PDB file of C-alpha atoms in Angstrom:
ATOM      1  CA  VAL A   1     100.374 108.411  51.940  1.00 86.00           C
ATOM      2  CA  PHE A   2      97.924 110.629  50.075  1.00 87.00           C
ATOM      3  CA  HIS A   3      94.951 109.226  52.030  1.00 88.00           C
ATOM      4  CA  LEU A   4      96.701 109.625  55.397  1.00 87.00           C
ATOM      5  CA  VAL A   5      97.897 113.150  54.619  1.00 87.00           C
ATOM      6  CA  VAL A   6      94.319 114.170  53.771  1.00 87.00           C
ATOM      7  CA  ARG A   7      92.372 112.430  56.540  1.00 87.00           C
ATOM      8  CA  ALA A   8      94.675 111.288  59.350  1.00 86.00           C
ATOM      9  CA  PRO A   9      95.593 113.362  62.429  1.00 89.00           C
ATOM     10  CA  ARG A  10      98.602 115.630  62.095  1.00 87.00           C
ATOM     11  CA  ARG A  11     101.085 113.299  63.802  1.00 90.00           C
ATOM     12  CA  GLN A  12     100.009 110.303  61.737  1.00 89.00           C
ATOM     13  CA  ALA A  13     100.141 112.368  58.544  1.00 89.00           C
ATOM     14  CA  ILE A  14     103.722 113.475  59.303  1.00 90.00           C
ATOM     15  CA  THR A  15     104.730 109.890  60.118  1.00 91.00           C
ATOM     16  CA  ALA A  16     103.147 108.595  56.910  1.00 89.00           C
ATOM     17  CA  SER A  17     104.907 111.306  54.886  1.00 90.00           C
ATOM     18  CA  ALA A  18     108.289 110.435  56.395  1.00 92.00           C
ATOM     19  CA  VAL A  19     107.827 106.682  55.924  1.00 92.00           C
ATOM     20  CA  GLY A  20     106.511 107.156  52.381  1.00 89.00           C
ATOM     21  CA  THR A  21     109.425 109.406  51.482  1.00 91.00           C
ATOM     22  CA  GLY A  22     111.903 106.858  52.831  1.00 92.00           C
ATOM     23  CA  LEU A  23     110.291 103.951  50.978  1.00 92.00           C
ATOM     24  CA  ILE A  24     110.156 105.848  47.685  1.00 91.00           C
ATOM     25  CA  ALA A  25     113.778 106.983  48.063  1.00 92.00           C
ATOM     26  CA  PHE A  26     114.882 103.409  48.851  1.00 93.00           C
ATOM     27  CA  SER A  27     112.934 101.893  45.957  1.00 91.00           C
ATOM     28  CA  THR A  28     114.168 104.584  43.544  1.00 90.00           C
ATOM     29  CA  VAL A  29     117.818 103.973  44.463  1.00 91.00           C
ATOM     30  CA  ARG A  30     117.275 100.216  44.248  1.00 90.00           C
ATOM     31  CA  MET A  31     115.770 100.501  40.773  1.00 88.00           C
ATOM     32  CA  CYS A  32     118.597 102.762  39.603  1.00 87.00           C
ATOM     33  CA  LEU A  33     121.232 100.309  40.853  1.00 87.00           C
ATOM     34  CA  ALA A  34     119.453  97.230  39.468  1.00 84.00           C
ATOM     35  CA  PRO A  35     120.109  96.009  35.907  1.00 84.00           C
ATOM     36  CA  ALA A  36     118.403  98.197  33.322  1.00 80.00           C
ATOM     37  CA  GLU A  37     116.328  95.330  31.955  1.00 78.00           C
ATOM     38  CA  HIS A  38     114.663  95.000  35.404  1.00 80.00           C
ATOM     39  CA  ASN A  39     113.567  98.643  35.405  1.00 81.00           C
ATOM     40  CA  PRO A  40     109.990  99.124  34.127  1.00 83.00           C
ATOM     41  CA  PHE A  41     110.937 102.492  32.560  1.00 82.00           C
ATOM     42  CA  SER A  42     113.403 100.724  30.238  1.00 80.00           C
ATOM     43  CA  ILE A  43     110.442  99.830  28.043  1.00 80.00           C
ATOM     44  CA  PHE A  44     110.751 103.304  26.483  1.00 78.00           C
ATOM     45  CA  PHE A  45     114.310 102.513  25.315  1.00 77.00           C
ATOM     46  CA  LEU A  46     113.964  98.947  24.027  1.00 73.00           C
ATOM     47  CA  PRO A  47     115.015  98.327  20.419  1.00 68.00           C
ATOM     48  CA  ASP A  48     112.446  97.518  17.776  1.00 63.00           C
ATOM     49  CA  PRO A  49     111.475  93.870  18.397  1.00 55.00           C
ATOM     50  CA  ALA A  50     110.800  93.499  14.666  1.00 50.00           C
ATOM     51  CA  GLN A  51     114.509  94.064  13.939  1.00 48.00           C
ATOM     52  CA  VAL A  52     116.001  92.266  16.971  1.00 48.00           C
ATOM     53  CA  THR A  53     115.202  88.682  17.902  1.00 53.00           C
ATOM     54  CA  GLY A  54     115.884  86.639  21.031  1.00 53.00           C
ATOM     55  CA  LEU A  55     116.773  88.071  24.433  1.00 52.00           C
ATOM     56  CA  GLU A  56     118.312  91.180  22.936  1.00 55.00           C
ATOM     57  CA  ALA A  57     114.815  92.528  22.324  1.00 57.00           C
ATOM     58  CA  THR A  58     114.291  92.939  26.136  1.00 63.00           C
ATOM     59  CA  ILE A  59     117.680  94.545  26.907  1.00 72.00           C
ATOM     60  CA  PRO A  60     117.974  98.332  26.513  1.00 73.00           C
ATOM     61  CA  PRO A  61     121.149  99.759  24.957  1.00 75.00           C
ATOM     62  CA  GLU A  62     124.056 100.732  27.179  1.00 76.00           C
ATOM     63  CA  ASP A  63     123.818 104.445  26.402  1.00 75.00           C
ATOM     64  CA  ALA A  64     120.215 104.526  27.700  1.00 80.00           C
ATOM     65  CA  HIS A  65     121.059 103.529  31.291  1.00 85.00           C
ATOM     66  CA  LEU A  66     121.589 107.123  32.447  1.00 87.00           C
ATOM     67  CA  ALA A  67     118.321 108.264  30.872  1.00 88.00           C
ATOM     68  CA  ILE A  68     116.456 105.364  32.510  1.00 87.00           C
ATOM     69  CA  SER A  69     117.892 106.329  35.916  1.00 89.00           C
ATOM     70  CA  ILE A  70     116.905 109.978  35.414  1.00 91.00           C
ATOM     71  CA  ILE A  71     113.351 108.986  34.471  1.00 91.00           C
ATOM     72  CA  THR A  72     113.151 106.669  37.504  1.00 91.00           C
ATOM     73  CA  VAL A  73     114.255 109.449  39.872  1.00 92.00           C
ATOM     74  CA  ALA A  74     111.931 111.971  38.218  1.00 93.00           C
ATOM     75  CA  ALA A  75     108.976 109.576  38.468  1.00 92.00           C
ATOM     76  CA  GLY A  76     109.650 108.984  42.167  1.00 91.00           C
ATOM     77  CA  VAL A  77     109.987 112.698  42.928  1.00 92.00           C
ATOM     78  CA  ILE A  78     106.881 113.626  40.915  1.00 92.00           C
ATOM     79  CA  GLY A  79     104.807 110.872  42.538  1.00 90.00           C
ATOM     80  CA  LEU A  80     105.929 111.801  46.031  1.00 90.00           C
ATOM     81  CA  CYS A  81     105.451 115.539  45.526  1.00 91.00           C
ATOM     82  CA  THR A  82     102.014 114.951  43.990  1.00 90.00           C
ATOM     83  CA  ALA A  83     100.899 112.767  46.899  1.00 89.00           C
ATOM     84  CA  LEU A  84     102.232 115.131  49.564  1.00 91.00           C
ATOM     85  CA  GLY A  85     101.387 118.410  47.821  1.00 91.00           C
ATOM     86  CA  VAL A  86      97.869 117.570  46.699  1.00 91.00           C
ATOM     87  CA  GLY A  87      97.197 115.793  49.994  1.00 90.00           C
ATOM     88  CA  ALA A  88      98.322 118.823  51.994  1.00 91.00           C
ATOM     89  CA  LEU A  89      96.221 121.110  49.779  1.00 93.00           C
ATOM     90  CA  LEU A  90      93.097 118.982  50.266  1.00 92.00           C
ATOM     91  CA  ARG A  91      93.794 118.747  53.994  1.00 90.00           C
ATOM     92  CA  ARG A  92      94.018 122.525  54.230  1.00 91.00           C
ATOM     93  CA  THR A  93      90.824 122.870  52.180  1.00 92.00           C
ATOM     94  CA  ARG A  94      88.959 120.492  54.499  1.00 90.00           C
ATOM     95  CA  LYS A  95      90.243 122.398  57.520  1.00 90.00           C
ATOM     96  CA  MET A  96      89.167 125.717  56.005  1.00 93.00           C
ATOM     97  CA  ARG A  97      85.691 124.337  55.328  1.00 92.00           C
ATOM     98  CA  ALA A  98      85.442 123.089  58.901  1.00 90.00           C
ATOM     99  CA  VAL A  99      86.478 126.519  60.211  1.00 92.00           C
ATOM    100  CA  GLU A 100      83.960 128.227  57.906  1.00 92.00           C
ATOM    101  CA  SER A 101      81.230 125.879  59.116  1.00 92.00           C
ATOM    102  CA  ILE A 102      82.045 126.659  62.751  1.00 93.00           C
ATOM    103  CA  ALA A 103      82.135 130.386  61.984  1.00 92.00           C
ATOM    104  CA  GLU A 104      78.761 130.149  60.239  1.00 92.00           C
ATOM    105  CA  ARG A 105      77.216 128.346  63.214  1.00 92.00           C
ATOM    106  CA  GLU A 106      78.650 130.948  65.587  1.00 93.00           C
ATOM    107  CA  ALA A 107      77.285 133.745  63.383  1.00 92.00           C
ATOM    108  CA  LEU A 108      73.821 132.172  63.420  1.00 92.00           C
ATOM    109  CA  ARG A 109      74.068 131.758  67.181  1.00 92.00           C
ATOM    110  CA  ASN A 110      75.091 135.407  67.616  1.00 92.00           C
ATOM    111  CA  GLU A 111      72.211 136.528  65.400  1.00 91.00           C
ATOM    112  CA  SER A 112      69.812 134.435  67.467  1.00 90.00           C
ATOM    113  CA  LEU A 113      71.166 135.905  70.702  1.00 91.00           C
ATOM    114  CA  THR A 114      70.966 139.426  69.293  1.00 90.00           C
ATOM    115  CA  ALA A 115      67.356 138.875  68.248  1.00 89.00           C
ATOM    116  CA  GLU A 116      66.536 137.429  71.668  1.00 86.00           C
ATOM    117  CA  ILE A 117      68.130 140.433  73.405  1.00 89.00           C
ATOM    118  CA  ALA A 118      66.122 142.770  71.171  1.00 87.00           C
ATOM    119  CA  ARG A 119      62.900 140.904  71.979  1.00 83.00           C
ATOM    120  CA  GLN A 120      63.740 140.984  75.685  1.00 82.00           C
ATOM    121  CA  SER A 121      64.280 144.763  75.497  1.00 84.00           C
ATOM    122  CA  GLU A 122      60.936 145.169  73.759  1.00 82.00           C
ATOM    123  CA  ARG A 123      59.237 143.051  76.414  1.00 79.00           C
ATOM    124  CA  GLU A 124      60.850 145.101  79.182  1.00 82.00           C
ATOM    125  CA  LEU A 125      59.689 148.329  77.552  1.00 82.00           C
ATOM    126  CA  LEU A 126      56.150 147.000  77.081  1.00 80.00           C
ATOM    127  CA  ALA A 127      56.001 145.724  80.653  1.00 78.00           C
ATOM    128  CA  ARG A 128      57.220 149.061  81.992  1.00 80.00           C
ATOM    129  CA  GLU A 129      54.644 150.966  79.938  1.00 78.00           C
ATOM    130  CA  LEU A 130      51.862 148.648  81.102  1.00 74.00           C
ATOM    131  CA  HIS A 131      52.895 148.921  84.720  1.00 74.00           C
ATOM    132  CA  ASP A 132      53.413 152.679  84.735  1.00 77.00           C
ATOM    133  CA  THR A 133      50.177 153.504  82.899  1.00 75.00           C
ATOM    134  CA  LEU A 134      47.605 150.961  84.010  1.00 77.00           C
ATOM    135  CA  SER A 135      48.768 150.576  87.589  1.00 76.00           C
ATOM    136  CA  HIS A 136      48.410 154.321  88.147  1.00 76.00           C
ATOM    137  CA  ARG A 137      44.908 154.375  86.682  1.00 76.00           C
ATOM    138  CA  LEU A 138      43.803 151.307  88.628  1.00 78.00           C
ATOM    139  CA  SER A 139      45.198 152.829  91.817  1.00 78.00           C
ATOM    140  CA  VAL A 140      43.202 155.995  91.185  1.00 78.00           C
ATOM    141  CA  ILE A 141      40.060 153.952  90.540  1.00 79.00           C
ATOM    142  CA  SER A 142      40.606 151.940  93.732  1.00 77.00           C
ATOM    143  CA  LEU A 143      41.205 155.132  95.723  1.00 77.00           C
ATOM    144  CA  HIS A 144      38.048 156.833  94.430  1.00 75.00           C
ATOM    145  CA  THR A 145      35.850 153.769  94.918  1.00 77.00           C
ATOM    146  CA  GLY A 146      37.172 153.435  98.480  1.00 75.00           C
ATOM    147  CA  ALA A 147      36.290 157.041  99.139  1.00 75.00           C
ATOM    148  CA  LEU A 148      32.857 156.508  97.546  1.00 73.00           C
ATOM    149  CA  GLU A 149      32.299 153.438  99.695  1.00 68.00           C
ATOM    150  CA  VAL A 150      33.135 155.362 102.855  1.00 72.00           C
ATOM    151  CA  GLY A 151      31.021 158.351 101.855  1.00 68.00           C
ATOM    152  CA  ALA A 152      27.980 156.305 100.836  1.00 66.00           C
ATOM    153  CA  ARG A 153      27.412 154.392 104.041  1.00 66.00           C
ATOM    154  CA  THR A 154      23.875 155.792 104.194  1.00 68.00           C
ATOM    155  CA  ASP A 155      23.053 154.216 100.813  1.00 71.00           C
ATOM    156  CA  PRO A 156      23.724 150.463 100.969  1.00 76.00           C
ATOM    157  CA  GLU A 157      23.325 150.002  97.191  1.00 76.00           C
ATOM    158  CA  VAL A 158      25.910 152.621  96.325  1.00 74.00           C
ATOM    159  CA  ALA A 159      28.250 151.287  99.011  1.00 74.00           C
ATOM    160  CA  ALA A 160      27.913 147.750  97.632  1.00 78.00           C
ATOM    161  CA  THR A 161      28.615 148.954  94.111  1.00 78.00           C
ATOM    162  CA  ALA A 162      31.649 150.921  95.284  1.00 76.00           C
ATOM    163  CA  SER A 163      32.895 147.897  97.223  1.00 78.00           C
ATOM    164  CA  ALA A 164      32.513 145.696  94.132  1.00 79.00           C
ATOM    165  CA  LEU A 165      34.386 148.234  91.999  1.00 79.00           C
ATOM    166  CA  ARG A 166      37.190 148.434  94.546  1.00 76.00           C
ATOM    167  CA  GLU A 167      37.447 144.646  94.636  1.00 81.00           C
ATOM    168  CA  GLU A 168      37.565 144.524  90.841  1.00 80.00           C
ATOM    169  CA  ALA A 169      40.291 147.204  90.838  1.00 78.00           C
ATOM    170  CA  ARG A 170      42.317 145.168  93.339  1.00 80.00           C
ATOM    171  CA  ALA A 171      41.865 141.987  91.273  1.00 81.00           C
ATOM    172  CA  SER A 172      42.816 143.911  88.143  1.00 80.00           C
ATOM    173  CA  MET A 173      45.993 145.106  89.846  1.00 78.00           C
ATOM    174  CA  GLU A 174      46.919 141.495  90.631  1.00 80.00           C
ATOM    175  CA  ASP A 175      46.205 140.454  87.041  1.00 77.00           C
ATOM    176  CA  LEU A 176      48.295 143.380  85.817  1.00 77.00           C
ATOM    177  CA  ARG A 177      51.245 142.253  87.953  1.00 78.00           C
ATOM    178  CA  HIS A 178      50.810 138.739  86.581  1.00 79.00           C
ATOM    179  CA  LEU A 179      50.633 140.107  83.031  1.00 77.00           C
ATOM    180  CA  VAL A 180      53.701 142.302  83.459  1.00 77.00           C
ATOM    181  CA  GLY A 181      55.689 139.370  84.874  1.00 77.00           C
ATOM    182  CA  GLY A 182      54.664 137.195  81.923  1.00 75.00           C
ATOM    183  CA  VAL A 183      55.617 139.854  79.402  1.00 74.00           C
ATOM    184  CA  ARG A 184      59.045 140.307  80.980  1.00 71.00           C
ATOM    185  CA  SER A 185      59.769 136.564  81.089  1.00 73.00           C
ATOM    186  CA  GLY A 186      58.351 135.921  77.618  1.00 67.00           C
ATOM    187  CA  ASP A 187      56.158 133.129  79.041  1.00 66.00           C
ATOM    188  CA  LEU A 188      52.756 134.727  79.283  1.00 58.00           C
ATOM    189  CA  ALA A 189      50.280 132.373  80.924  1.00 52.00           C
ATOM    190  CA  ARG A 190      46.523 132.609  81.042  1.00 47.00           C
ATOM    191  CA  PRO A 191      44.997 134.792  83.766  1.00 47.00           C
ATOM    192  CA  ARG A 192      44.243 132.957  86.966  1.00 49.00           C
ATOM    193  CA  PRO A 193      40.588 131.854  87.372  1.00 47.00           C
ATOM    194  CA  GLY A 194      38.539 134.410  89.214  1.00 47.00           C
ATOM    195  CA  HIS A 195      41.164 137.142  88.783  1.00 45.00           C
ATOM    196  CA  GLY A 196      40.393 138.325  85.259  1.00 44.00           C
ATOM    197  CA  ILE A 197      39.161 141.813  84.549  1.00 40.00           C
ATOM    198  CA  SER A 198      35.410 141.607  84.248  1.00 41.00           C
ATOM    199  CA  SER A 199      33.739 142.683  81.036  1.00 38.00           C
ATOM    200  CA  PRO A 200      31.188 145.477  81.295  1.00 39.00           C
ATOM    201  CA  PRO A 201      27.613 144.201  81.566  1.00 38.00           C
TER     202      PRO A 201
END
């Protein structure tokens, strides 16, 4: 009964408690109605075997029958209450520990989600700053190099340099978009070949 109360499902625990209570009540009544010499608790009321010989040494006195019955009932009640009470207490303790474990896992999960949301906000802020600052400057560079290319048609070298700068500005804009997308998604990949920002010579 104790084992089932602690570990079995609720319905089985209730069934085991009811069956155990019935069996203990039946056995207690049976022991109280049986002859006193057949009751194991009568050993506390046996006469001194050194003074009594023969079968009389195993038969308790008549005035001890009521006391034997009281002890039998008390032992049954104490055993049953101990099994059910301690079992229910341990069952509740196990349930509380399970609930605490679930709550702890949920707390860790919430902390992880909170940290991820904070990191996502930081990435969004960084991506916005990159886009707003660098895209404006690259657009200005592309605009001025385009104007320089148009105005320097008489000088092929200057026009070629302006065209190269404008192409680099356009490629840098594409790399910036790629970089901003990677920062926002948190999965920043390497720049695409041929689209990196060139280092100064």
